[in-house]
Amino acid sequence: MDHSTDEKLEKKEMDTRSLSSSRHPSLNIHKVGVPPKQNLFKEFKATVKETLFSDDPLRPFKDQSGSRKFILGIQAIFPIFEWGRRYNLTKFRGDLIAGLTIASLCIPQDIGYAKLANLAPQYGLYSSFVPPLIYAFMGSSRDIAIGPVAVVSLLLGTLLQNEIDPITNPTEYRRLAFTATFFAGITQATLGFFRLGFLIDFLSHAAIVGFMGGAAITIALQQLKGFLGIKKFTKKTDIISVMHSVWGSVNHGWNWQTILIGATFLSFLLFAKYMGKRNKKLFWLPAIAPLISVVLSTFFVYITHAEKNGVAIVKYIEKGINPSSVNEIYFHGEYLGKGFRIGMVAGMIALTEAIAIGRTFASMKDYQLDGNKEMVALGAMNIVGSMTSCYVATGSFSRSAVNYMAGCQTAVSNIVMSCVVILTLEFITPLFKYTPNAILSAIIISAVINLIDFQAAILIWKIDKFDFVACLGAFFGVIFSSVEIGLLIAVSISFAKILLQVTRPRTAILGKIPRTAVYRNIQQYPDATKVPGVLIVRIDSAIYFSNSNYVKERILRWLTNEEEQKKADYQPRIQILIVEMSPVTDIDTSGIHALEELYRSLQKRDVQLILANPGPVVIDKLHASNFTNVIGEDKIFLTVADAVSSCSPKLVEEA
């Protein structure tokens, strides 16, 4: 009888346990794993490798013979030896057409951009001869067309003339330009060699959109001098000074013949661009329109002798290929530091534009672009360019777009373009003598219009208002002050956004999604319910010295607000605070001190502190600091659901 009673009691107890287990998953809870201790040197090595060599550049060299490694090394430095083996006549046909097309576009642009940089016209052509050849051998992009660009030309011209007057001292000005180009190349190559390309990502897309838009308007306004035939024009680039200079000379400085030439051919260029966009098969029309404009306007001035009626002309472009400029670079003296500073700024802007263009077209053709190789290639071509009378060259968006549309297959299109430029320098430059400055201004105005990206600005406004502030800051900085001030504002706002996100990370209160064990942000999921007596807070950032105090105070503010609300609604007070740490990727000493202070504050309020799902780095540091022993190993859980069901099973059932 007694034996039978004992069996019944034991069976009843087992049934109770089974029921309890089904109701409360806390009986099958997995604890948070602690990663094994790593060797300090190996951990540091792994961190450096992931930061600088995340793409594992030495992977192709594994398990290869010595001779094969040598060949792969040559191909890594000069990619042309890799894809050149598969080159054929079909690809050359595409590259030939593309090269001839972009050459027809680059020749008139180069002459105009050289004027933007306050240099003689031939230096623009020089910069489309040597740099594209170097890039063709070392670059990894199939679509980028290399040469001077409007933004960098304006930036370089503005910064250089702040140091040396290009009119009164053209020789020293030219030497400083070559020095700046040399250090622009050194900056670019250094960033690529030491794999520091991630630094250019600190200039946000929004800031670049604003900077480019402001620079486009500034460049267009600068062209009013040649477009209107004004002889005395301000050297400042802000819109107020330029417009004052324009309207101040309306009665005596404007030349109607110049305006007629400029307006006529600007209308033609814009019409050609419109037709090219409307019909993709007519992509060649806006490409050759600048050259057609130059030929026709030059012929018109020649037969009418319009230069005698005040129409300014190019006059003279020096004939012949690039002369050496090694001896003209400042390697010592007062201009060395100035050249380095200007070159570093120009090099970074040129690099940002080229990488952005390269990535755009690489994604369109579905191939990988090695950013660090690109930097080394761009740096090498500008270093060599500075020694061969070139100024800073980079990837041109307008030419690259034409190159892509013309069907380029490889970087050979750059070689074809260089060959056309050298033929121009050797045989055709005397024909540009009567080219009016107004047509160059019209070409530049039509080219920079595309830099004003309204659609991108609207999209930035829709996505992120702070990004839009960065965009506007860079835009107005360039327009109302100067190019360098606009650039400084762009960088400053980009850094301010990073600092704001780091120092003020987002936090959220979590609730339980009905009929699930999932806990989510109650603002995103209004149906999510709070667990009585429990406050669940998620931290959406790493906890560092810069934000640790804010995180602690924000959690305590959440707790205070919840307690006041519970008291007003006559609900049970908060007994447990659960901190969801899934998004917390790292924590430092200050962060751990903040958690310790939070724990002590909660003890005074008689509230338990529980951590949910700390990552491997975080849990390792919590163990190293002995914080896990302070709050107790049993107060760290794998999920929020585990924490709630273990610490407050009755409350979760009620919820």
XYZ file of C-alpha atoms in Angstrom:
655
model
C 0.000 0.000 0.000
C 2.759 2.410 1.018
C 4.833 1.348 -1.989
C 1.919 2.117 -4.355
C 1.438 5.549 -2.765
C 5.136 6.390 -3.244
C 4.945 5.436 -6.939
C 1.923 7.714 -7.452
C 3.661 10.623 -5.725
C 6.800 10.116 -7.837
C 4.757 9.967 -11.044
C 2.874 13.144 -10.054
C 6.186 14.939 -9.400
C 7.537 13.871 -12.817
C 4.365 15.113 -14.525
C 4.697 18.423 -12.692
C 8.327 18.759 -13.852
C 7.354 17.959 -17.429
C 4.596 20.563 -17.358
C 6.910 23.096 -15.799
C 9.526 22.396 -18.481
C 7.002 22.885 -21.257
C 5.794 26.145 -19.753
C 9.175 27.537 -18.792
C 12.009 26.936 -21.260
C 14.410 28.107 -18.547
C 15.106 24.473 -17.701
C 16.795 24.059 -21.130
C 18.699 27.337 -21.191
C 22.098 27.562 -22.901
C 24.714 29.658 -21.205
C 26.760 32.319 -23.005
C 29.991 30.809 -24.269
C 33.344 32.367 -23.419
C 35.855 32.240 -26.298
C 39.187 30.549 -25.576
C 42.073 32.810 -24.656
C 44.141 33.908 -27.641
C 47.806 34.666 -27.868
C 48.263 38.460 -27.708
C 50.541 38.541 -30.752
C 48.177 36.348 -32.809
C 45.196 38.489 -31.822
C 47.030 41.685 -32.797
C 48.161 40.089 -36.056
C 44.608 39.000 -36.886
C 43.265 42.504 -36.172
C 45.878 44.192 -38.379
C 45.301 41.652 -41.145
C 41.550 42.198 -41.098
C 41.988 45.990 -41.068
C 44.615 46.327 -43.792
C 44.471 43.020 -45.683
C 40.818 42.006 -45.501
C 40.900 40.961 -49.171
C 43.905 38.658 -48.536
C 46.091 39.987 -51.399
C 48.637 37.172 -51.006
C 46.070 34.409 -51.561
C 47.000 33.894 -55.278
C 50.644 33.316 -54.237
C 49.886 30.329 -51.978
C 51.331 26.987 -53.044
C 52.997 28.507 -56.122
C 56.529 27.994 -57.423
C 59.119 30.757 -57.242
C 58.888 31.584 -60.955
C 55.100 31.598 -60.796
C 55.173 33.939 -57.786
C 57.435 36.315 -59.751
C 54.999 36.353 -62.679
C 52.036 36.897 -60.364
C 53.936 39.740 -58.671
C 54.526 41.461 -62.028
C 50.851 41.004 -62.915
C 49.787 42.444 -59.554
C 51.794 45.619 -60.233
C 51.001 45.753 -63.959
C 47.568 44.176 -64.574
C 48.002 44.712 -68.331
C 50.238 41.607 -68.413
C 47.355 39.559 -67.032
C 44.440 40.655 -69.223
C 46.762 41.390 -72.164
C 47.208 37.635 -72.777
C 43.495 37.368 -73.583
C 43.413 40.507 -75.729
C 42.148 40.112 -79.293
C 41.138 42.061 -82.384
C 37.472 42.242 -81.350
C 38.368 43.974 -78.098
C 40.772 46.292 -79.915
C 38.020 47.386 -82.281
C 35.885 48.457 -79.310
C 38.844 50.188 -77.614
C 39.832 51.983 -80.838
C 36.366 53.480 -81.321
C 36.129 54.422 -77.631
C 39.644 55.920 -77.601
C 38.987 58.075 -80.675
C 35.656 59.214 -79.231
C 37.050 60.290 -75.851
C 40.025 61.938 -77.593
C 37.633 64.184 -79.512
C 36.088 65.142 -76.171
C 39.289 65.511 -74.150
C 41.263 67.811 -76.468
C 38.981 70.867 -76.174
C 38.285 70.070 -72.498
C 41.992 69.866 -71.667
C 42.654 73.309 -73.109
C 39.791 74.755 -71.046
C 40.703 72.928 -67.836
C 44.302 74.154 -68.087
C 42.891 77.692 -67.983
C 40.953 76.743 -64.839
C 44.272 75.773 -63.265
C 45.814 79.066 -64.518
C 48.235 77.166 -66.745
C 49.043 77.466 -70.453
C 46.762 75.334 -72.713
C 49.439 72.806 -73.653
C 49.748 71.614 -70.047
C 46.205 70.299 -70.202
C 47.105 68.291 -73.303
C 50.340 67.070 -71.682
C 48.230 65.733 -68.801
C 46.185 63.610 -71.218
C 49.267 62.019 -72.761
C 51.600 60.585 -70.099
C 49.214 59.821 -67.159
C 46.760 57.727 -69.268
C 49.664 55.628 -70.567
C 50.926 54.912 -67.045
C 47.407 54.115 -65.854
C 46.774 51.733 -68.765
C 49.654 49.565 -67.515
C 48.969 49.807 -63.765
C 45.232 50.484 -63.369
C 42.628 47.795 -62.761
C 39.578 49.616 -64.174
C 38.501 48.887 -67.738
C 36.352 51.985 -68.085
C 38.047 54.984 -66.441
C 39.268 57.658 -68.862
C 42.222 59.551 -67.381
C 42.991 63.250 -67.700
C 42.478 66.663 -66.087
C 39.055 67.259 -64.524
C 37.182 70.466 -63.769
C 36.931 70.205 -59.968
C 40.588 69.337 -59.385
C 41.712 71.976 -61.919
C 39.702 74.655 -60.127
C 40.874 73.490 -56.696
C 44.501 73.443 -57.805
C 44.238 76.838 -59.505
C 42.593 78.405 -56.447
C 45.098 77.022 -53.941
C 48.133 77.805 -56.105
C 47.200 81.410 -56.861
C 46.832 82.020 -53.124
C 50.593 81.421 -52.936
C 51.930 82.767 -56.259
C 50.369 85.109 -58.816
C 50.205 83.176 -62.132
C 50.263 86.385 -64.228
C 53.209 88.226 -62.656
C 55.243 85.107 -61.876
C 54.178 82.300 -64.260
C 57.425 80.320 -63.981
C 57.306 79.963 -60.185
C 53.580 79.261 -60.388
C 54.172 76.436 -62.864
C 56.933 74.974 -60.684
C 54.614 74.979 -57.659
C 51.947 73.237 -59.787
C 54.401 70.452 -60.677
C 55.452 70.207 -57.011
C 51.830 69.896 -55.899
C 51.253 67.232 -58.575
C 54.288 65.294 -57.355
C 53.060 65.262 -53.758
C 49.508 64.460 -54.893
C 50.967 61.333 -56.483
C 53.039 60.548 -53.389
C 49.902 60.864 -51.219
C 47.867 58.590 -53.475
C 50.577 55.956 -53.847
C 51.288 55.953 -50.098
C 47.625 55.401 -49.253
C 47.515 52.503 -51.691
C 50.837 50.955 -50.695
C 50.004 50.985 -46.987
C 46.419 49.958 -47.793
C 44.889 53.009 -46.151
C 42.217 53.501 -48.771
C 39.491 53.344 -46.132
C 40.518 56.880 -45.102
C 38.866 58.404 -48.178
C 35.574 56.842 -47.078
C 35.446 59.386 -44.245
C 34.256 61.880 -46.860
C 30.603 60.840 -47.061
C 28.642 60.465 -50.284
C 26.344 63.315 -49.230
C 29.295 65.654 -48.668
C 30.748 64.721 -52.072
C 27.397 65.418 -53.800
C 27.222 68.861 -52.168
C 30.878 69.642 -52.841
C 30.639 68.624 -56.508
C 27.441 70.628 -57.003
C 28.947 73.734 -55.437
C 32.147 73.312 -57.421
C 30.146 72.955 -60.652
C 28.359 76.256 -60.060
C 31.630 77.946 -59.080
C 33.343 76.657 -62.234
C 30.439 77.793 -64.404
C 30.516 81.271 -62.842
C 34.264 81.491 -63.407
C 33.636 80.877 -67.113
C 31.585 84.062 -67.390
C 34.858 85.913 -67.891
C 35.518 84.162 -71.194
C 31.835 83.747 -72.073
C 31.096 87.464 -71.805
C 34.500 88.714 -72.958
C 35.345 90.455 -69.668
C 39.002 91.437 -69.352
C 39.164 92.579 -65.720
C 37.752 89.804 -63.546
C 37.971 88.976 -59.829
C 40.372 86.295 -58.648
C 37.959 85.249 -55.898
C 35.657 82.288 -56.480
C 32.695 83.066 -54.197
C 29.411 83.885 -55.926
C 29.110 87.395 -54.472
C 32.531 88.539 -55.727
C 32.005 86.928 -59.133
C 28.552 88.453 -59.681
C 29.804 91.850 -58.514
C 32.622 91.593 -61.050
C 30.188 90.502 -63.800
C 27.571 93.216 -63.273
C 30.182 95.854 -62.522
C 31.503 95.552 -66.083
C 28.161 95.239 -67.897
C 28.372 98.708 -69.470
C 31.956 98.658 -70.663
C 33.411 95.167 -70.276
C 31.041 92.843 -72.152
C 31.718 92.001 -75.792
C 28.641 91.180 -77.899
C 30.569 89.184 -80.525
C 32.039 86.997 -77.767
C 28.607 86.513 -76.200
C 27.137 85.559 -79.577
C 29.818 82.909 -80.163
C 29.538 81.543 -76.641
C 25.727 81.439 -76.536
C 25.424 79.868 -80.001
C 27.801 77.008 -79.324
C 26.621 76.485 -75.732
C 23.118 75.982 -77.154
C 24.557 73.497 -79.662
C 26.437 71.601 -76.950
C 23.386 71.390 -74.680
C 21.218 70.248 -77.603
C 23.769 67.547 -78.494
C 23.815 66.410 -74.866
C 20.011 66.302 -74.786
C 19.892 64.206 -77.950
C 22.524 61.856 -76.578
C 20.464 61.252 -73.436
C 17.226 60.873 -75.364
C 18.647 58.354 -77.829
C 21.388 56.086 -76.477
C 22.516 55.261 -80.010
C 23.543 58.912 -80.420
C 26.029 58.758 -77.502
C 28.764 59.873 -79.919
C 27.018 63.181 -80.636
C 27.712 64.902 -77.268
C 31.215 63.369 -77.376
C 32.267 64.962 -80.651
C 30.176 68.136 -80.235
C 32.973 69.993 -78.334
C 35.509 69.277 -81.080
C 33.024 70.311 -83.767
C 32.372 73.515 -81.824
C 36.095 74.266 -81.588
C 36.663 73.659 -85.305
C 33.683 75.752 -86.424
C 34.289 78.636 -83.987
C 38.012 78.720 -84.834
C 37.226 78.799 -88.552
C 34.634 81.547 -87.999
C 37.080 83.748 -86.059
C 39.817 83.124 -88.647
C 37.766 84.229 -91.644
C 36.118 87.199 -89.890
C 39.171 88.321 -87.856
C 36.854 88.707 -84.875
C 39.912 88.963 -82.604
C 40.328 92.536 -83.879
C 36.880 93.368 -82.478
C 37.718 92.269 -78.948
C 37.081 88.507 -79.177
C 39.743 86.886 -76.977
C 41.504 83.913 -78.574
C 43.896 81.190 -77.380
C 46.686 82.706 -79.576
C 49.431 80.151 -79.102
C 49.768 76.565 -77.943
C 53.306 75.282 -77.708
C 54.029 72.486 -80.143
C 55.708 69.161 -79.254
C 55.440 66.418 -76.654
C 55.908 66.829 -72.914
C 59.250 68.372 -71.901
C 60.946 67.130 -68.735
C 60.087 69.037 -65.561
C 62.148 67.079 -63.006
C 64.364 70.099 -62.334
C 61.351 72.374 -61.839
C 59.917 70.518 -58.829
C 60.656 72.147 -55.460
C 62.464 69.577 -53.307
C 63.600 72.232 -50.824
C 62.896 75.833 -49.931
C 59.823 77.713 -48.775
C 57.550 76.301 -51.471
C 58.224 72.660 -50.544
C 55.776 72.684 -47.632
C 53.175 74.638 -49.607
C 53.433 72.221 -52.519
C 53.050 69.271 -50.158
C 49.940 70.751 -48.498
C 48.255 71.670 -51.800
C 49.207 68.354 -53.382
C 47.835 66.331 -50.483
C 44.431 68.079 -50.684
C 44.244 67.857 -54.493
C 45.418 64.243 -54.428
C 42.718 63.197 -51.952
C 39.947 64.885 -53.961
C 41.246 63.378 -57.209
C 41.431 59.977 -55.537
C 37.887 60.199 -54.192
C 36.510 61.084 -57.629
C 38.460 58.359 -59.439
C 37.560 55.581 -56.977
C 33.876 56.586 -57.032
C 33.853 56.541 -60.855
C 35.758 53.256 -61.020
C 33.424 51.506 -58.579
C 30.364 52.778 -60.439
C 31.392 51.340 -63.789
C 32.848 48.175 -62.238
C 29.463 47.394 -60.674
C 27.742 48.053 -64.021
C 30.020 45.521 -65.760
C 30.137 43.164 -62.767
C 33.872 42.984 -62.076
C 35.965 43.699 -58.997
C 37.991 46.879 -58.581
C 40.955 46.758 -56.213
C 40.880 50.176 -54.510
C 44.449 49.936 -53.208
C 45.835 49.021 -56.645
C 43.916 51.950 -58.097
C 45.534 54.314 -55.602
C 49.016 53.069 -56.417
C 48.306 53.390 -60.160
C 46.891 56.911 -59.812
C 49.803 57.898 -57.578
C 52.399 56.507 -59.966
C 50.902 58.282 -62.973
C 50.845 61.637 -61.154
C 54.420 61.200 -59.892
C 55.620 60.465 -63.432
C 53.296 63.191 -64.737
C 54.830 65.810 -62.443
C 58.211 65.018 -64.008
C 56.851 65.372 -67.537
C 55.132 68.776 -67.313
C 51.695 67.452 -66.272
C 49.438 68.636 -63.495
C 47.093 66.490 -61.374
C 45.124 64.012 -63.511
C 42.435 61.590 -62.391
C 39.379 59.735 -63.657
C 36.969 61.993 -65.532
C 33.274 61.184 -65.108
C 32.174 62.686 -68.440
C 34.938 60.963 -70.411
C 34.501 57.670 -68.540
C 30.773 57.723 -69.313
C 31.522 58.325 -73.016
C 34.214 55.634 -72.885
C 31.695 53.170 -71.452
C 28.964 54.109 -73.947
C 31.422 53.859 -76.862
C 32.025 50.217 -76.013
C 35.484 50.224 -74.442
C 36.739 46.790 -73.460
C 40.002 47.513 -71.620
C 42.348 50.328 -70.631
C 43.729 50.275 -74.197
C 41.176 53.012 -74.953
C 43.367 55.291 -72.794
C 46.376 54.369 -74.926
C 44.453 55.218 -78.110
C 43.435 58.556 -76.598
C 47.068 59.296 -75.654
C 48.193 58.549 -79.208
C 45.629 61.010 -80.594
C 46.750 63.641 -78.064
C 50.426 63.219 -79.035
C 49.526 63.608 -82.726
C 47.612 66.756 -81.788
C 50.615 68.125 -79.877
C 52.970 67.364 -82.756
C 50.908 68.527 -85.717
C 47.594 70.223 -84.895
C 48.253 72.715 -82.078
C 49.024 75.640 -84.460
C 45.456 75.334 -85.761
C 44.114 76.263 -82.315
C 45.621 79.756 -82.572
C 42.301 81.416 -83.459
C 40.166 79.347 -81.076
C 38.019 81.820 -79.085
C 38.090 81.609 -75.292
C 34.295 81.817 -75.345
C 34.016 78.349 -76.892
C 36.265 76.885 -74.186
C 34.041 78.505 -71.551
C 30.948 77.060 -73.243
C 32.511 73.574 -73.314
C 33.372 73.734 -69.615
C 29.918 75.045 -68.653
C 28.212 72.232 -70.578
C 30.570 69.660 -69.016
C 30.118 70.699 -65.374
C 26.316 70.865 -65.499
C 26.235 67.089 -64.973
C 28.073 67.520 -61.669
C 24.919 69.078 -60.159
C 23.001 65.966 -59.133
C 19.508 67.052 -58.071
C 18.180 63.496 -57.902
C 20.940 62.441 -55.510
C 20.240 65.458 -53.276
C 16.510 64.642 -53.175
C 17.272 61.024 -52.311
C 19.646 62.129 -49.533
C 16.863 64.331 -48.091
C 14.449 61.382 -48.090
C 16.908 58.965 -46.491
C 18.869 60.971 -43.923
C 18.267 64.598 -42.928
C 21.679 64.896 -41.259
C 23.326 63.739 -44.494
C 21.352 66.446 -46.284
C 22.768 69.040 -43.865
C 26.268 67.808 -44.768
C 25.368 68.081 -48.454
C 24.064 71.649 -48.069
C 27.004 72.676 -45.869
C 29.527 71.591 -48.501
C 27.435 73.141 -51.297
C 27.030 76.584 -49.713
C 30.599 76.543 -48.380
C 31.961 76.245 -51.915
C 29.542 78.792 -53.412
C 29.721 81.526 -50.782
C 33.317 81.135 -49.633
C 35.827 79.038 -51.563
C 36.529 75.517 -52.751
C 38.833 74.747 -49.828
C 36.336 76.086 -47.265
C 33.591 73.979 -48.836
C 35.874 70.946 -48.665
C 36.701 71.700 -45.032
C 32.997 72.015 -44.193
C 32.273 68.727 -45.974
C 34.962 66.881 -44.023
C 33.985 68.562 -40.732
C 30.301 67.668 -41.056
C 31.177 64.099 -42.050
C 33.335 63.746 -38.932
C 30.658 65.452 -36.823
C 28.156 62.820 -37.943
C 30.549 60.025 -36.988
C 31.207 61.599 -33.584
C 27.488 62.123 -32.980
C 26.707 58.501 -33.782
C 29.563 57.266 -31.614
C 28.925 59.530 -28.633
C 25.120 59.298 -28.731
C 24.253 55.732 -29.755
C 20.645 54.670 -30.137
C 18.932 52.753 -27.342
C 15.510 51.116 -27.392
C 12.986 49.531 -25.048
C 12.012 46.024 -26.111
C 8.681 44.249 -25.779
C 7.484 40.705 -26.453
C 5.889 40.011 -29.838
C 2.544 38.229 -29.145
C 2.579 34.399 -29.424
C 6.384 34.319 -29.872
C 9.525 34.363 -27.755
C 10.874 37.312 -29.772
C 11.561 40.728 -28.213
C 11.692 43.815 -30.413
C 11.658 47.629 -30.277
C 8.208 48.720 -29.069
C 8.341 51.815 -31.312
C 8.819 49.678 -34.407
C 6.328 47.028 -33.223
C 3.434 48.711 -31.359
C 1.864 45.276 -30.652
C 4.896 44.244 -28.614
C 4.027 44.093 -24.898
C 6.210 44.949 -21.949
C 6.732 42.287 -19.308
C 5.374 43.463 -15.945
C 8.143 44.270 -13.500
C 10.819 43.946 -16.202
C 12.501 46.662 -18.286
C 14.364 45.427 -21.375
C 16.791 47.900 -22.973
C 18.868 47.341 -26.110
C 22.104 49.266 -26.809
C 22.744 49.667 -30.552
C 26.460 50.438 -30.451
C 29.815 49.472 -29.053
C 30.407 50.952 -25.594
C 33.539 53.100 -25.510
C 34.939 55.920 -23.401
C 33.196 58.389 -25.713
C 29.692 57.119 -24.998
C 29.886 54.966 -21.858
C 28.631 57.675 -19.516
C 25.777 58.539 -21.899
C 24.744 54.863 -22.176
C 24.646 54.489 -18.388
C 22.651 57.700 -17.890
C 20.278 56.888 -20.753
C 19.477 53.482 -19.259
C 18.841 55.056 -15.844
C 16.581 57.640 -17.506
C 14.615 54.855 -19.193
C 14.296 53.187 -15.786
C 13.181 56.388 -14.033
C 10.589 57.134 -16.722
C 9.218 53.598 -16.552
C 9.015 53.656 -12.760
C 7.115 56.952 -12.814
C 4.711 55.581 -15.395
C 4.188 52.337 -13.450
C 3.538 54.293 -10.284
C 1.003 56.522 -12.025
C -0.810 53.466 -13.468
C -0.652 51.528 -10.149
C 1.337 48.726 -11.786
C 4.107 46.598 -10.214
C 7.406 48.409 -9.937
C 10.421 47.468 -12.043
C 12.330 44.638 -10.370
C 14.580 43.504 -13.211
C 16.572 45.434 -15.827
C 17.675 43.346 -18.812
C 20.288 44.852 -21.131
C 20.209 43.284 -24.608
C 23.815 43.393 -25.828
C 23.618 41.707 -29.247
C 24.512 44.923 -31.151
C 27.375 45.736 -28.725
C 30.372 44.659 -30.790
C 33.027 45.873 -28.345
C 33.538 47.436 -24.951
C 36.515 49.175 -23.354
C 37.588 49.904 -19.775
C 35.379 52.975 -19.537
C 32.441 50.924 -20.763
C 32.999 48.294 -18.089
C 33.276 50.996 -15.408
C 29.973 52.388 -16.663
C 28.360 48.944 -16.270
C 29.777 48.689 -12.740
C 28.330 52.106 -11.853
C 25.005 51.077 -13.386
C 25.033 47.895 -11.287
C 25.659 49.857 -8.060
C 22.909 52.352 -8.926
C 20.470 49.513 -9.546
C 21.385 47.853 -6.247
C 20.352 51.010 -4.399
C 16.998 50.857 -6.219
C 16.653 47.125 -5.469
C 16.651 46.277 -9.183
C 18.483 43.255 -10.633
C 20.854 43.767 -13.573
C 20.812 41.030 -16.210
C 22.798 40.877 -19.473
C 21.544 39.126 -22.598
C 23.705 37.764 -25.407
C 27.019 39.640 -25.056
C 29.288 38.886 -28.026
C 32.624 37.035 -27.817
C 34.754 40.177 -27.480
C 32.439 41.671 -24.870
C 32.045 38.533 -22.720
C 35.803 37.955 -22.817
C 36.448 41.467 -21.469
C 33.696 41.140 -18.864
C 35.384 37.987 -17.573
C 38.827 39.607 -17.685
C 37.553 42.542 -15.610
C 35.805 40.193 -13.123
C 32.474 41.936 -13.820
C 30.792 38.564 -14.425
C 31.577 37.567 -10.844
C 30.260 40.907 -9.573
C 26.792 40.471 -11.062
C 26.926 36.669 -11.036
C 27.347 34.144 -13.844
C 23.671 33.243 -13.460
C 22.719 36.782 -14.525
C 24.093 36.423 -18.070
C 21.853 34.711 -20.626
C 21.974 33.751 -24.267
C 18.684 35.439 -25.215
C 16.228 37.930 -23.740
C 13.576 35.208 -23.728
C 15.847 33.000 -21.581
C 16.501 35.879 -19.206
C 12.808 36.717 -18.783
C 11.611 33.114 -18.388
C 14.367 32.308 -15.893
C 14.148 35.388 -13.735
C 10.437 36.110 -13.960
C 8.511 33.041 -15.190
C 5.241 34.039 -13.501
C 5.398 37.540 -14.955
C 5.998 36.267 -18.488
C 3.017 33.922 -18.142
C 0.871 36.836 -17.047
C 2.084 38.888 -20.025
